[in-house]
Short mmCIF file of C-alpha atoms and ligand atoms in Angstrom, two decimals:
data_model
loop_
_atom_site.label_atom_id
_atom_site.label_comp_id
_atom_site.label_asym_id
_atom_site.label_seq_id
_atom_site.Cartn_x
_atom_site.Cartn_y
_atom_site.Cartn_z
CA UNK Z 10 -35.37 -18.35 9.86
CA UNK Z 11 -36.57 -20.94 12.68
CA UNK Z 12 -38.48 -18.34 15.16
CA UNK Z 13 -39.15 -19.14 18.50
CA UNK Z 14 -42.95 -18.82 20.25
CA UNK Z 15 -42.40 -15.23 20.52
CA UNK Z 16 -41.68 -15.39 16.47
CA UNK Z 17 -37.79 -13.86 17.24
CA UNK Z 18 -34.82 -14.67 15.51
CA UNK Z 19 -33.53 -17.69 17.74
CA UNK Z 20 -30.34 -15.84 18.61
CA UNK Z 21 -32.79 -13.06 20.43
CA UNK Z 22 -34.89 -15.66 22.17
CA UNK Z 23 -33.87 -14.03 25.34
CA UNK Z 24 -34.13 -10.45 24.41
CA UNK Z 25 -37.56 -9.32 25.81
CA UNK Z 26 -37.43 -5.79 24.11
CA UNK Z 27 -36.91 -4.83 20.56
CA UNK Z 28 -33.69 -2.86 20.03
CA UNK Z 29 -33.52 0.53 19.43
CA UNK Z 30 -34.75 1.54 15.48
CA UNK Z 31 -32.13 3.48 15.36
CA UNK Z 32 -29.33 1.01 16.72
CA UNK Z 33 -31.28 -1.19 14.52
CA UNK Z 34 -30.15 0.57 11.40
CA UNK Z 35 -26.54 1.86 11.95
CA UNK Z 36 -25.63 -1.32 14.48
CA UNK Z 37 -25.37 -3.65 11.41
CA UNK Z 38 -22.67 -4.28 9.30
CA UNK Z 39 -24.39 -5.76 6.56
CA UNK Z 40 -23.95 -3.27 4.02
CA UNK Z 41 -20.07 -3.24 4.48
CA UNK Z 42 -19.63 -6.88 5.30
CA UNK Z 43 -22.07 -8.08 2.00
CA UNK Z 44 -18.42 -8.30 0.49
CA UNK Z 45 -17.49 -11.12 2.35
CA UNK Z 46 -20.17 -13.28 1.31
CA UNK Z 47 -17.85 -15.41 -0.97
CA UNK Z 48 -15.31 -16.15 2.26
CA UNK Z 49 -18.32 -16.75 4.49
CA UNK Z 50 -19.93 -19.18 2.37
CA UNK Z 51 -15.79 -20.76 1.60
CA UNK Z 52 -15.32 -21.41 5.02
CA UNK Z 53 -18.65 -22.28 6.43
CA UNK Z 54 -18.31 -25.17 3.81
CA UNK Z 55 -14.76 -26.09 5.30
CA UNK Z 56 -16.28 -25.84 8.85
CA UNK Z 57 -19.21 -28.33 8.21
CA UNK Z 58 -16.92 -30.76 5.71
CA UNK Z 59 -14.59 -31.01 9.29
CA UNK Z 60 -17.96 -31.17 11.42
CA UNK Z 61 -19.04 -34.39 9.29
CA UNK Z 62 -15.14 -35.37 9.23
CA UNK Z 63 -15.14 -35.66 13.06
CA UNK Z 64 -18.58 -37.46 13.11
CA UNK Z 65 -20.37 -34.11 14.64
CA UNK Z 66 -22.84 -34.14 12.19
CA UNK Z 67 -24.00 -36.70 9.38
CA UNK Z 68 -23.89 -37.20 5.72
CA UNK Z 69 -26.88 -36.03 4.91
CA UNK Z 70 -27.07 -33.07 6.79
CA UNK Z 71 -23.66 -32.15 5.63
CA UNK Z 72 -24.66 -32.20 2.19
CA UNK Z 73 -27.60 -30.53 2.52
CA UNK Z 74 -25.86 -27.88 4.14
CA UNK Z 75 -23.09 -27.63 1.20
CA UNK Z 76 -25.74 -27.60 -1.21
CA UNK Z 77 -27.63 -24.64 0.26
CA UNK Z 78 -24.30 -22.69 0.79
CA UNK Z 79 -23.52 -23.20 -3.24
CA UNK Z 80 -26.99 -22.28 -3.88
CA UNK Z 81 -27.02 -18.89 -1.90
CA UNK Z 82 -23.53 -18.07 -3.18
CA UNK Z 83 -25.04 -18.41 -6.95
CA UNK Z 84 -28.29 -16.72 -5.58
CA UNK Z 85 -25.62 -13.43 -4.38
CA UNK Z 86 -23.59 -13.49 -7.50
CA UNK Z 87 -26.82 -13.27 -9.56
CA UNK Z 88 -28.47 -10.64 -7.47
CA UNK Z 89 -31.35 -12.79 -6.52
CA UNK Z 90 -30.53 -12.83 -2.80
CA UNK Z 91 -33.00 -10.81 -0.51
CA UNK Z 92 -30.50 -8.82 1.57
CA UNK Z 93 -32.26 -7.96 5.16
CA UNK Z 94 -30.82 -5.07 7.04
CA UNK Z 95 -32.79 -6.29 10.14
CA UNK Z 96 -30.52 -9.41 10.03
CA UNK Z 97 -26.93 -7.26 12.01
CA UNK Z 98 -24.49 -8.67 9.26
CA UNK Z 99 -23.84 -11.34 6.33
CA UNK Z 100 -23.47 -14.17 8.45
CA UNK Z 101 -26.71 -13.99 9.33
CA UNK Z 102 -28.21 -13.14 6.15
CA UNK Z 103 -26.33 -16.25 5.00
CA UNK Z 104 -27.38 -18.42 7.96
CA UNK Z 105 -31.01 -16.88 7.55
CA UNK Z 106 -31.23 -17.87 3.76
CA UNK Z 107 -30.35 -21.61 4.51
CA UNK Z 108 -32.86 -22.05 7.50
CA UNK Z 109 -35.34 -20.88 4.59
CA UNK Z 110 -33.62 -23.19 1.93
CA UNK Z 111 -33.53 -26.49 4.17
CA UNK Z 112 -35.27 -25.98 7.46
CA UNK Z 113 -34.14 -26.40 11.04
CA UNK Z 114 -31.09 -29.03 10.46
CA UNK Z 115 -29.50 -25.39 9.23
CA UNK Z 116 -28.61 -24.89 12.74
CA UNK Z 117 -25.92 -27.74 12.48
CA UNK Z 118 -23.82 -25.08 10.45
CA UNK Z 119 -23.37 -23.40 14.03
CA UNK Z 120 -21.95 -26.24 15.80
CA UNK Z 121 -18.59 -25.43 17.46
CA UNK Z 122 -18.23 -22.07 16.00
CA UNK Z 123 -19.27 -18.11 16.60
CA UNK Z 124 -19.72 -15.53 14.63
CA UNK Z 125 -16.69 -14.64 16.53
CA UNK Z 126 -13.98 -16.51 14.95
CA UNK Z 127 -16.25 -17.03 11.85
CA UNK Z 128 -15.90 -13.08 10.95
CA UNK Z 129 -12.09 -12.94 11.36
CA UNK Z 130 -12.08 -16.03 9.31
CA UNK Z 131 -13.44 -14.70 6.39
CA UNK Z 132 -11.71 -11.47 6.98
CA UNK Z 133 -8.28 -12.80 6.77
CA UNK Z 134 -9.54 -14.98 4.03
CA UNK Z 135 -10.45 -11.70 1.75
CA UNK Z 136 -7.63 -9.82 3.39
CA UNK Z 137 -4.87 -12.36 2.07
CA UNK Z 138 -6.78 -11.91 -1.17
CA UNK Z 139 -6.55 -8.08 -0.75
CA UNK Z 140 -2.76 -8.14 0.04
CA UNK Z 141 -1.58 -10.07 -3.18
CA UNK Z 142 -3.75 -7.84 -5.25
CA UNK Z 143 -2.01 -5.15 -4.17
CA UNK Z 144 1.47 -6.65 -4.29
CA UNK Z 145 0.74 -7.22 -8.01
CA UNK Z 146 -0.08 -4.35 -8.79
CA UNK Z 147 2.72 -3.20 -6.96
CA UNK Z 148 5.15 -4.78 -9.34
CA UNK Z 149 2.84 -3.12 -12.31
CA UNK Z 150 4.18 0.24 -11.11
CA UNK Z 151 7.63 -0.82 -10.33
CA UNK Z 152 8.06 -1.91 -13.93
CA UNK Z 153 6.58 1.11 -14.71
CA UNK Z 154 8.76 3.58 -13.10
CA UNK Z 155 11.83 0.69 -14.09
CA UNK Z 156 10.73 1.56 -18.11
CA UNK Z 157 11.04 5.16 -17.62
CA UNK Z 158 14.20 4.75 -15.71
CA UNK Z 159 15.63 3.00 -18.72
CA UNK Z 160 14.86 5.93 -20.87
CA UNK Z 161 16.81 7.93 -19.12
CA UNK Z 162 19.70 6.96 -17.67
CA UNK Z 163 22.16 9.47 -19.04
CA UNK Z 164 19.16 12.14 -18.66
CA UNK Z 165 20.99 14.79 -16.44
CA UNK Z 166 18.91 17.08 -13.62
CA UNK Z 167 20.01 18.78 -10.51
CA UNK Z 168 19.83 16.52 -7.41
CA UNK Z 169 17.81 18.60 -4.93
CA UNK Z 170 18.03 19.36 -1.36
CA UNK Z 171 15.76 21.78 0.23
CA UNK Z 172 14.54 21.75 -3.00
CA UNK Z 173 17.80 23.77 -3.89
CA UNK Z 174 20.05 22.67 -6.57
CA UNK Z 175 22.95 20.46 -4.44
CA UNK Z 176 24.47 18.19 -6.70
CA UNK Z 177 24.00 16.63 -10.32
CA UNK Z 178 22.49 13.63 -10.83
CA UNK Z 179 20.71 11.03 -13.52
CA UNK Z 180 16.85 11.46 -13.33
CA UNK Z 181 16.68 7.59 -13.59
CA UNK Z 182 19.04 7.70 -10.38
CA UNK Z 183 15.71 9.99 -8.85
CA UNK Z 184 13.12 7.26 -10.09
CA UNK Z 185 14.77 4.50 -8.92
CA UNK Z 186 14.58 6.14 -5.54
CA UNK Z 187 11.24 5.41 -6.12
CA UNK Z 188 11.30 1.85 -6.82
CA UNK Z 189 13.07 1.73 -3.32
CA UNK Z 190 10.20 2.94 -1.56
CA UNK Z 191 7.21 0.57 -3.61
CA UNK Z 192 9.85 -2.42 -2.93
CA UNK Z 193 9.79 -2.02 0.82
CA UNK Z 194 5.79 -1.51 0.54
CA UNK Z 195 5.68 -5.10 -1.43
CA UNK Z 196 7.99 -6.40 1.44
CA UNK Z 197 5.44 -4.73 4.36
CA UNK Z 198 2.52 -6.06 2.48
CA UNK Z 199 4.23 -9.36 2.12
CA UNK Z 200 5.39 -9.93 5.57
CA UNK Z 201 2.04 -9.25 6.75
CA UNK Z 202 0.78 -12.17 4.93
CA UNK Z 203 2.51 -14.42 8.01
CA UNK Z 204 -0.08 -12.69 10.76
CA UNK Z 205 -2.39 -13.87 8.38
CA UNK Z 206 -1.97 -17.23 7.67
CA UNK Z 207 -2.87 -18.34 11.21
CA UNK Z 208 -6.29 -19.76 10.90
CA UNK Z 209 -8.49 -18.09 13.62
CA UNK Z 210 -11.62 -21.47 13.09
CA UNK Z 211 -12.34 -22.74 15.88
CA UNK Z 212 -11.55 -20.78 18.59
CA UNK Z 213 -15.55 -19.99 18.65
CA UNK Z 214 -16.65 -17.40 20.91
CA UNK Z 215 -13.84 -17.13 23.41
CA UNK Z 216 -12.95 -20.46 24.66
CA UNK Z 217 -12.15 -22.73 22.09
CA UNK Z 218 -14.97 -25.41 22.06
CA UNK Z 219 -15.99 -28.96 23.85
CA UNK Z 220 -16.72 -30.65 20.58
CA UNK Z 221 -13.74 -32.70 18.68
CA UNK Z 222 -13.21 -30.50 16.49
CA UNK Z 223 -9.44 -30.31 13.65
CA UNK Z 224 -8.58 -27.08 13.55
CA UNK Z 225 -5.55 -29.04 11.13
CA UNK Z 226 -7.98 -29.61 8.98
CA UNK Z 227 -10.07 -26.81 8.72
CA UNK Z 228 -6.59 -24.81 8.13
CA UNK Z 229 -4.98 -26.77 5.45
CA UNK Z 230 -8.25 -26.55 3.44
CA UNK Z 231 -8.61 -22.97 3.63
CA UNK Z 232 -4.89 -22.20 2.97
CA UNK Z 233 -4.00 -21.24 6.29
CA UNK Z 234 -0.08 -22.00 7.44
CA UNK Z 235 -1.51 -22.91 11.09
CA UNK Z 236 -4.42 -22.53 13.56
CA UNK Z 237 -3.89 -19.51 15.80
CA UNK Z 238 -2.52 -20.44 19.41
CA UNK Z 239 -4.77 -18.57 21.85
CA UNK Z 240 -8.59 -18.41 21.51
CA UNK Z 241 -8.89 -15.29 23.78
CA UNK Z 242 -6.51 -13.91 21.52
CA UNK Z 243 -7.72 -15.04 18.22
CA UNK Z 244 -10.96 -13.01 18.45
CA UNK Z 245 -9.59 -9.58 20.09
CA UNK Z 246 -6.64 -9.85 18.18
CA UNK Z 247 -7.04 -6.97 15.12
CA UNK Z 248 -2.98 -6.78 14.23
CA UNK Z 249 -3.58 -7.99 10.91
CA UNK Z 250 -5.56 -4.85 10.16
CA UNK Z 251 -4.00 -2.91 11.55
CA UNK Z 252 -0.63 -4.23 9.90
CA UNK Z 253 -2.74 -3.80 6.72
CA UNK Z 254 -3.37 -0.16 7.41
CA UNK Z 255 0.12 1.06 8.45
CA UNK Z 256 1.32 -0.75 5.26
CA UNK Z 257 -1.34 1.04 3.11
CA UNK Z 258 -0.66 4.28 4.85
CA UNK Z 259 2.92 3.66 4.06
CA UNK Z 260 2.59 2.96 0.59
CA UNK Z 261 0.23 6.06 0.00
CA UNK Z 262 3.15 8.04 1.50
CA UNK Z 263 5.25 7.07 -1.36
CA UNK Z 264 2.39 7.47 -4.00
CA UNK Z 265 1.84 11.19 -2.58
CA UNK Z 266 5.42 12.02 -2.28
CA UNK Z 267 5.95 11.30 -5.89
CA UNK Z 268 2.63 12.97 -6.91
CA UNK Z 269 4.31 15.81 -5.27
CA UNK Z 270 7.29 15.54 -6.55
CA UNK Z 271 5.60 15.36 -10.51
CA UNK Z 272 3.27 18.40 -9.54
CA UNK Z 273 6.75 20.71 -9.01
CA UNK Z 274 8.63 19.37 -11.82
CA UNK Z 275 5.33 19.87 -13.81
CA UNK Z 276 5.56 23.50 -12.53
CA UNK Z 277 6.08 26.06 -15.18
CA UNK Z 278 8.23 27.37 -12.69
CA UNK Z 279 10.18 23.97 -12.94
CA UNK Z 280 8.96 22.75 -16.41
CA UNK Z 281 11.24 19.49 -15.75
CA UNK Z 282 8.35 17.17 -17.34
CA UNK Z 283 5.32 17.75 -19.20
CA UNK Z 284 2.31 15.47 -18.04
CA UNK Z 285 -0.03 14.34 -21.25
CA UNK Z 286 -3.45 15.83 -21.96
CA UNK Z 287 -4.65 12.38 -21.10
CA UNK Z 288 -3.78 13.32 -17.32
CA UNK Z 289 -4.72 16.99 -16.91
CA UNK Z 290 -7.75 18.77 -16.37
CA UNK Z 291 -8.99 22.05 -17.57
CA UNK Z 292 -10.06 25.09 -15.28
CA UNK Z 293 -13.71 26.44 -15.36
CA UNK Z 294 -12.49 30.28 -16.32
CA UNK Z 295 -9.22 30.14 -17.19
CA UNK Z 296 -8.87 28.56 -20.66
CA UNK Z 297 -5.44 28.18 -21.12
CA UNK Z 298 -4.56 25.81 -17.93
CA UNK Z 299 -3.83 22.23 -17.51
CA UNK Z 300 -3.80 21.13 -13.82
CA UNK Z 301 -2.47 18.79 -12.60
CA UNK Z 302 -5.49 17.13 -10.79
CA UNK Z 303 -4.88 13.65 -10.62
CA UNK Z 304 -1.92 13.88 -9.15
CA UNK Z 305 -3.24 16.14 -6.05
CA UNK Z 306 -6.00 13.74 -6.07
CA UNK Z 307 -3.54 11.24 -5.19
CA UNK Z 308 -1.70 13.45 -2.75
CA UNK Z 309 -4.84 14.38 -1.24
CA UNK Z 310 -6.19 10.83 -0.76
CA UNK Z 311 -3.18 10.02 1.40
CA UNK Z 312 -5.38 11.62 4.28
CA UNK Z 313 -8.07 9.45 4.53
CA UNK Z 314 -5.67 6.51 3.95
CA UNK Z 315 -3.63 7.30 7.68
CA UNK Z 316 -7.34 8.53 9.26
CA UNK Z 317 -8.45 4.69 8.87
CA UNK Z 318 -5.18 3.55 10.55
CA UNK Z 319 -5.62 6.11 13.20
CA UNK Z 320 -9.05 5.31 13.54
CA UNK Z 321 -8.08 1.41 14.07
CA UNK Z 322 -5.77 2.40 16.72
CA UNK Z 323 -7.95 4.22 18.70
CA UNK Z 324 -10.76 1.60 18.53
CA UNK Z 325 -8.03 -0.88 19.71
CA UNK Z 326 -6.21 0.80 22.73
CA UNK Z 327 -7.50 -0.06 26.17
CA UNK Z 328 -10.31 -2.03 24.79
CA UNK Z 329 -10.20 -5.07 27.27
CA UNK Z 330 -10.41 -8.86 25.85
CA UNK Z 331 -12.59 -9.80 24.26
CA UNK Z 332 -14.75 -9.61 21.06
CA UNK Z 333 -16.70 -6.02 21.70
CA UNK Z 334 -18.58 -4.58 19.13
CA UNK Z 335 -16.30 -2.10 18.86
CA UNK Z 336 -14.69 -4.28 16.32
CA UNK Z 337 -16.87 -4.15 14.01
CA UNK Z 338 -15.94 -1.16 12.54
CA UNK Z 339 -12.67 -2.97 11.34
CA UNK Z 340 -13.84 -3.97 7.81
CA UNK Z 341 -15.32 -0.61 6.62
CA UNK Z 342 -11.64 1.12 7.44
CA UNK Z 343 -10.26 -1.63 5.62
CA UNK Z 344 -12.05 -1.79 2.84
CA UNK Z 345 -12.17 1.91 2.20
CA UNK Z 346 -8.05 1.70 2.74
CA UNK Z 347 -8.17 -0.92 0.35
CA UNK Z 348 -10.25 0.89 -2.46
CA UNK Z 349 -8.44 3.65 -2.62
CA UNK Z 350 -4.84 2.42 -2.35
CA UNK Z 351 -5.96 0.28 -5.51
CA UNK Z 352 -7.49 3.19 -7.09
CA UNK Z 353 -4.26 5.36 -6.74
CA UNK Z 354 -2.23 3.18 -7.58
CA UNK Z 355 -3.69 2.26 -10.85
CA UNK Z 356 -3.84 6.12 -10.92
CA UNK Z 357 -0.31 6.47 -10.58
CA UNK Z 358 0.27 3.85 -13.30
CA UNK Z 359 -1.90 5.80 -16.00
CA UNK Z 360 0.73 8.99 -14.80
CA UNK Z 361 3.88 6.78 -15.44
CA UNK Z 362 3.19 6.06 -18.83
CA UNK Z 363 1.81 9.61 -19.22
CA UNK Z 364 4.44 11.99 -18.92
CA UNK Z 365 7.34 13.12 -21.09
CA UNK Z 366 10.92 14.28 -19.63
CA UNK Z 367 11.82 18.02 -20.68
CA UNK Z 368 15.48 16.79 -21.06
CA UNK Z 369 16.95 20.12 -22.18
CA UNK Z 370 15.42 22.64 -19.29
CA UNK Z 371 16.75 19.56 -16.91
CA UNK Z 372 20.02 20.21 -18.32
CA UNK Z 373 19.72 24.09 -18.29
CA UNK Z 374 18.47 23.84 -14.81
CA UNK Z 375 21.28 21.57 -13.67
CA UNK Z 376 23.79 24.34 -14.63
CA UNK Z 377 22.31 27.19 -12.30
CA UNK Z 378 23.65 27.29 -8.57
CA UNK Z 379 27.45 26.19 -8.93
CA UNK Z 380 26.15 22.66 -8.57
CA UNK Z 381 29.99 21.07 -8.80
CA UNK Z 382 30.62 22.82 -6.12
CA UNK Z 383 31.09 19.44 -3.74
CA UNK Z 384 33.24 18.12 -6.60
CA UNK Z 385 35.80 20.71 -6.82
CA UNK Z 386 36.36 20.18 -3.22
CA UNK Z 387 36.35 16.53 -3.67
CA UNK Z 388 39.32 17.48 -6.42
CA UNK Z 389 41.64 18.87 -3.81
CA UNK Z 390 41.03 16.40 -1.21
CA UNK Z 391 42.14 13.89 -3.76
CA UNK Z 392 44.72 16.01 -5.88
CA UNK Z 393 46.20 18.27 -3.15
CA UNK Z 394 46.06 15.69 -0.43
CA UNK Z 395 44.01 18.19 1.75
CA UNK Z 396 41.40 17.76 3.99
CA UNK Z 397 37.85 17.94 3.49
CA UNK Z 398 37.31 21.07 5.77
CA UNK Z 399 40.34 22.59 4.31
CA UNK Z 400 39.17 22.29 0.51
CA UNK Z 401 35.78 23.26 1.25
CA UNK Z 402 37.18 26.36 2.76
CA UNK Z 403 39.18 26.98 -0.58
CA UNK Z 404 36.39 26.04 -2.58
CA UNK Z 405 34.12 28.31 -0.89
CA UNK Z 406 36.52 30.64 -1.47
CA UNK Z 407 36.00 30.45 -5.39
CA UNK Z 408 32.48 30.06 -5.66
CA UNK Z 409 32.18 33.57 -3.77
CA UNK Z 410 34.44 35.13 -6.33
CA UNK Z 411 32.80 33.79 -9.08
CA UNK Z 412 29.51 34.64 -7.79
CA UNK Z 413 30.32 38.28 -7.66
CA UNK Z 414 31.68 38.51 -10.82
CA UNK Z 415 28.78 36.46 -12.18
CA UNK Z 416 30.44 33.86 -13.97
CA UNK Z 417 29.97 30.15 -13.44
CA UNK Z 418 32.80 27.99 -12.75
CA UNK Z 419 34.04 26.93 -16.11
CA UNK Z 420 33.56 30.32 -16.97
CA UNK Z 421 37.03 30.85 -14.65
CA UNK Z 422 40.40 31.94 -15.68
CA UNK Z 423 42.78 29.12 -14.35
CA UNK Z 424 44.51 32.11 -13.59
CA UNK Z 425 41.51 33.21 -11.41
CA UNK Z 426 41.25 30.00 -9.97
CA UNK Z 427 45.22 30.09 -9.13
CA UNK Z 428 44.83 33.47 -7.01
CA UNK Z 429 42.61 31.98 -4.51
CA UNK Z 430 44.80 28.68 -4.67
CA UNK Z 431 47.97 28.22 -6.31
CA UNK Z 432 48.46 24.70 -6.19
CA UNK Z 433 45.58 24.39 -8.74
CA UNK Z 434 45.94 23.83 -12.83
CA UNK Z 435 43.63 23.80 -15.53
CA UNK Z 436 43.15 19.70 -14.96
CA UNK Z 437 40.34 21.15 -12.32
CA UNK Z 438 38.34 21.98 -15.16
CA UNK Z 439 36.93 18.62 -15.51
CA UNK Z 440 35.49 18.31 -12.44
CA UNK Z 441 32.80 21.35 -13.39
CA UNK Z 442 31.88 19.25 -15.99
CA UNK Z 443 27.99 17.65 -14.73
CA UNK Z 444 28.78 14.18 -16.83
CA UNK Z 445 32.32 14.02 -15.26
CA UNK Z 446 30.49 14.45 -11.48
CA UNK Z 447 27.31 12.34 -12.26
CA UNK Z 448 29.78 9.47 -13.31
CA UNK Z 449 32.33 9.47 -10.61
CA UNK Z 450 29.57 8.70 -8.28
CA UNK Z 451 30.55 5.12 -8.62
CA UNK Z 452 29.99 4.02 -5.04
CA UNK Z 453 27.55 1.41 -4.39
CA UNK Z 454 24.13 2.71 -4.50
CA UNK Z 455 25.41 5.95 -5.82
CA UNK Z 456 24.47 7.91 -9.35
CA UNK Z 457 26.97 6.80 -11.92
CA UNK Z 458 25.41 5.74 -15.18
CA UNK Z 459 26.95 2.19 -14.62
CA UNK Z 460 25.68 1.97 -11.00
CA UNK Z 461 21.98 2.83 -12.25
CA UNK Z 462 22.14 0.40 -15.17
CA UNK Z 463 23.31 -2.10 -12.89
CA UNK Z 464 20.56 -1.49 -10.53
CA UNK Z 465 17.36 -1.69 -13.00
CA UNK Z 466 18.73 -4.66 -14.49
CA UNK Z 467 18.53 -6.30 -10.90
CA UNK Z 468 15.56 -4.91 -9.96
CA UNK Z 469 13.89 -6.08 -13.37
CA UNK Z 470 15.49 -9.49 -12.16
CA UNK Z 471 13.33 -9.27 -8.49
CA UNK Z 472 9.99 -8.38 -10.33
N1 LIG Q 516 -21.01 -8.08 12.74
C1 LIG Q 516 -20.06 -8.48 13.73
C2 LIG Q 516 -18.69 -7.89 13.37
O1 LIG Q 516 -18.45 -7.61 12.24
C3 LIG Q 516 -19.94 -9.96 13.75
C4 LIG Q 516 -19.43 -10.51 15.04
C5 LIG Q 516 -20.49 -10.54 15.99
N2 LIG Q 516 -20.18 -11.13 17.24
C6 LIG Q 516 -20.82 -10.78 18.34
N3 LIG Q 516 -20.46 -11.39 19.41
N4 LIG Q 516 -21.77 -9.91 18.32
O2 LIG Q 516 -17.84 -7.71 14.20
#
């Protein structure tokens, strides 16, 4: 690094006292922000390319300075770089390495830029990276949950609500409820990606800058849709995380809701599915369990996943423009959102393929708790031309007289049936049938085996 008299960084020429050791050590960023060495050393290359473009620096100096980036981004990837935590972050380890490499025309790299814009740069850089990774694997566990789906379209279970038995349905018509969910997180995730495409170079520190810079150019070569309008803005401005957060959070709300939801059918008080040995754990005393651990891992994980949004948000609110240091904590709450939203969901994937449908205790299941109860209402409403209060009052009427005489409702007499209302024949038999209701739920978006085959042919069609 060029040093000064006083043999300081040149950034610190003005600082008369040594920092703090202790602010020395947990100030930095470096071990959190070492990942973005490939974006830093990406975009620092754009920068000077559009520096030599607009005559602000020569040819020579330019290429020098390409040729030590390429060299310290080979040096990084082979583990031969000398990391120093003294230096706050990876910019200036980076910047540090090429003063050593080519001496004091390093400083050019600087020119009409601040660490500033240059670490939201590289941020948004990995952070567009970050969000397709996730879409894709996204899809991974939509097709997933759409090949189990496909298995079991005519595979009948109660429809719960308050986890009661309410009405029957297909379990694909329950999975697919669950491709809903992971589709709107792809859609979050990808809408995001606009926020992001607005290329925060060149705003420098606050002000924009006095040199002729192309903010054009330095945007079309790093993929960016446009520059960002407002340098004030551009390096307070933390939506894009925070948009990454909510959407994470989001998503692990769906991943923990169906952990939850396989940890009660897994139940041996439920025993709807069975989850492979390849996804259970054993217990330290009791020999005979299987828990279900990965799955409460994933439910668990969902914590830490909204504490990094929260966290965000509170860094954020009432901070005044502009950059504070207070930012910096952006990229470790990302990162860890990041890590473990990739790790679940890979997680989840390993479940999907995992786990085998008890079809027959589904079935039995779906048969407890006069579960065509809403159809046999439905029946005279249609049949009897009554209205909906009316035949729910009638059809209350015979689920309480079957209930104390402990039958279920096909277990009726018509002539049982005709006692509590007369205008009914043994055609309302049917409709206590679970196949009969399941398919006569043909209304768009509803459980009929038609309407579900329908639906994962078009959502095999989106992926
Ligand atoms: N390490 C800092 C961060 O991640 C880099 C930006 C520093 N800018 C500044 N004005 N101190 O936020």
């Amino acid at each position: 690094m060029s040093k000064n008299k006083n043999n300081k960084p040149i950034w610190n020429t003005r600082i008369s006292k040594v920092s703090s050791n202790l602010f020395k050590k947990v100030g930095g960023s470096l071990l959190i922000d070492k990942r973005l060495f490939n974006e830093d050393i990406e975009a620092s290359i754009v920068h000077v390319e559009m520096l030599f473009k607009q005559k602000l620096i020569n040819f020579k100096i330019k290429n020098k300075i390409v040729w030590g980036l390429n060299r310290i981004r080979n040096e990084i990837i082979k583990k031969k770089f000398q990391f120093n935590e003294n230096l706050e972050d990876i910019h200036m380890n980076i910047e540090n390495r090429l003063f050593e490499l080519i001496g004091e025309e390093a400083g050019f790299i600087h020119t009409a830029r601040s660490r500033n814009d240059q670490v939201i740069t590289d941020f948004k850089i990995w952070l567009k990276k970050a969000t397709k990774e996730i879409i894709k694997i996204l899809n991974i566990t939509i097709n997933n949950i759409l090949k189990s789906a496909n298995k079991n379209v005519e595979t009948i279970m109660p429809g719960f609500t308050h986890l009661k038995n309410a009405q029957p349905v297909s379990f694909a018509h329950y999975l697919l409820a669950y491709v809903e969910m992971f589709n709107r997180d792809k859609k979050r995730f990808n809408s995001n990606l606009d926020n992001l495409n607005e290329n925060p170079l060149g705003v420098a520190a606050l002000t924009g800058t006095s040199f002729n810079i192309d903010r054009l150019y330095t945007t079309k070569k790093l993929k960016f849709n446009k520059p960002t309008k407002n340098s004030i803005d551009t390096v307070s401005d933390r939506d894009f995380v925070i948009d990454f957060l909510y959407s994470s959070s989001a998503c692990s709300i769906h991943i923990s809701r169906i952990a939850e939801e396989f940890i009660i059918w897994n139940s041996d008080a439920f025993n709807l599915i069975s989850l492979s040995d390849k996804i259970v754990t054993g217990s330290s005393i009791m020999p005979q369990k299987k828990n279900p651990d990965p799955l409460e891992f994933l439910r668990g994980k969902t914590g830490g996943s909204f504490g990094n949004l929260f966290s965000m948000l509170t860094i954020l609110k009432g901070l005044p423009l502009s950059y504070f240091k207070d930012l910096q904590e952006d990229k470790e709450l990302v990162f860890k959102s990041f890590d473990q939203l990739k790790n679940s969901l890979i997680i989840l994937n390993d479940i999907l393929k995992n786990f085998s449908v008890n079809k027959k205790r589904m079935l039995e299941l779906a048969n407890v708790g006069y579960i065509t109860a809403t159809d046999l209402a439905d029946y005279m409403v249609k049949e009897l031309n009554y209205p909906f209060r009316k035949a729910y009052l009638q059809t209350a009427k015979i689920i309480n007289f079957a209930e104390k005489n402990k039958k279920k409702l096909n277990e009726l007499k018509i002539e049982e049936i005709k006692k509590i209302e007369p205008k009914l024949n043994s055609d309302v038999f049917k409709v206590f049938d679970l196949k009969y209701s399941i398919n006569s739920k043909t209304s768009f978006g509803g459980t009929s085996f038609v309407n579900i085959k329908k639906m994962i042919r078009s959502y095999k069609k989106d992926l």
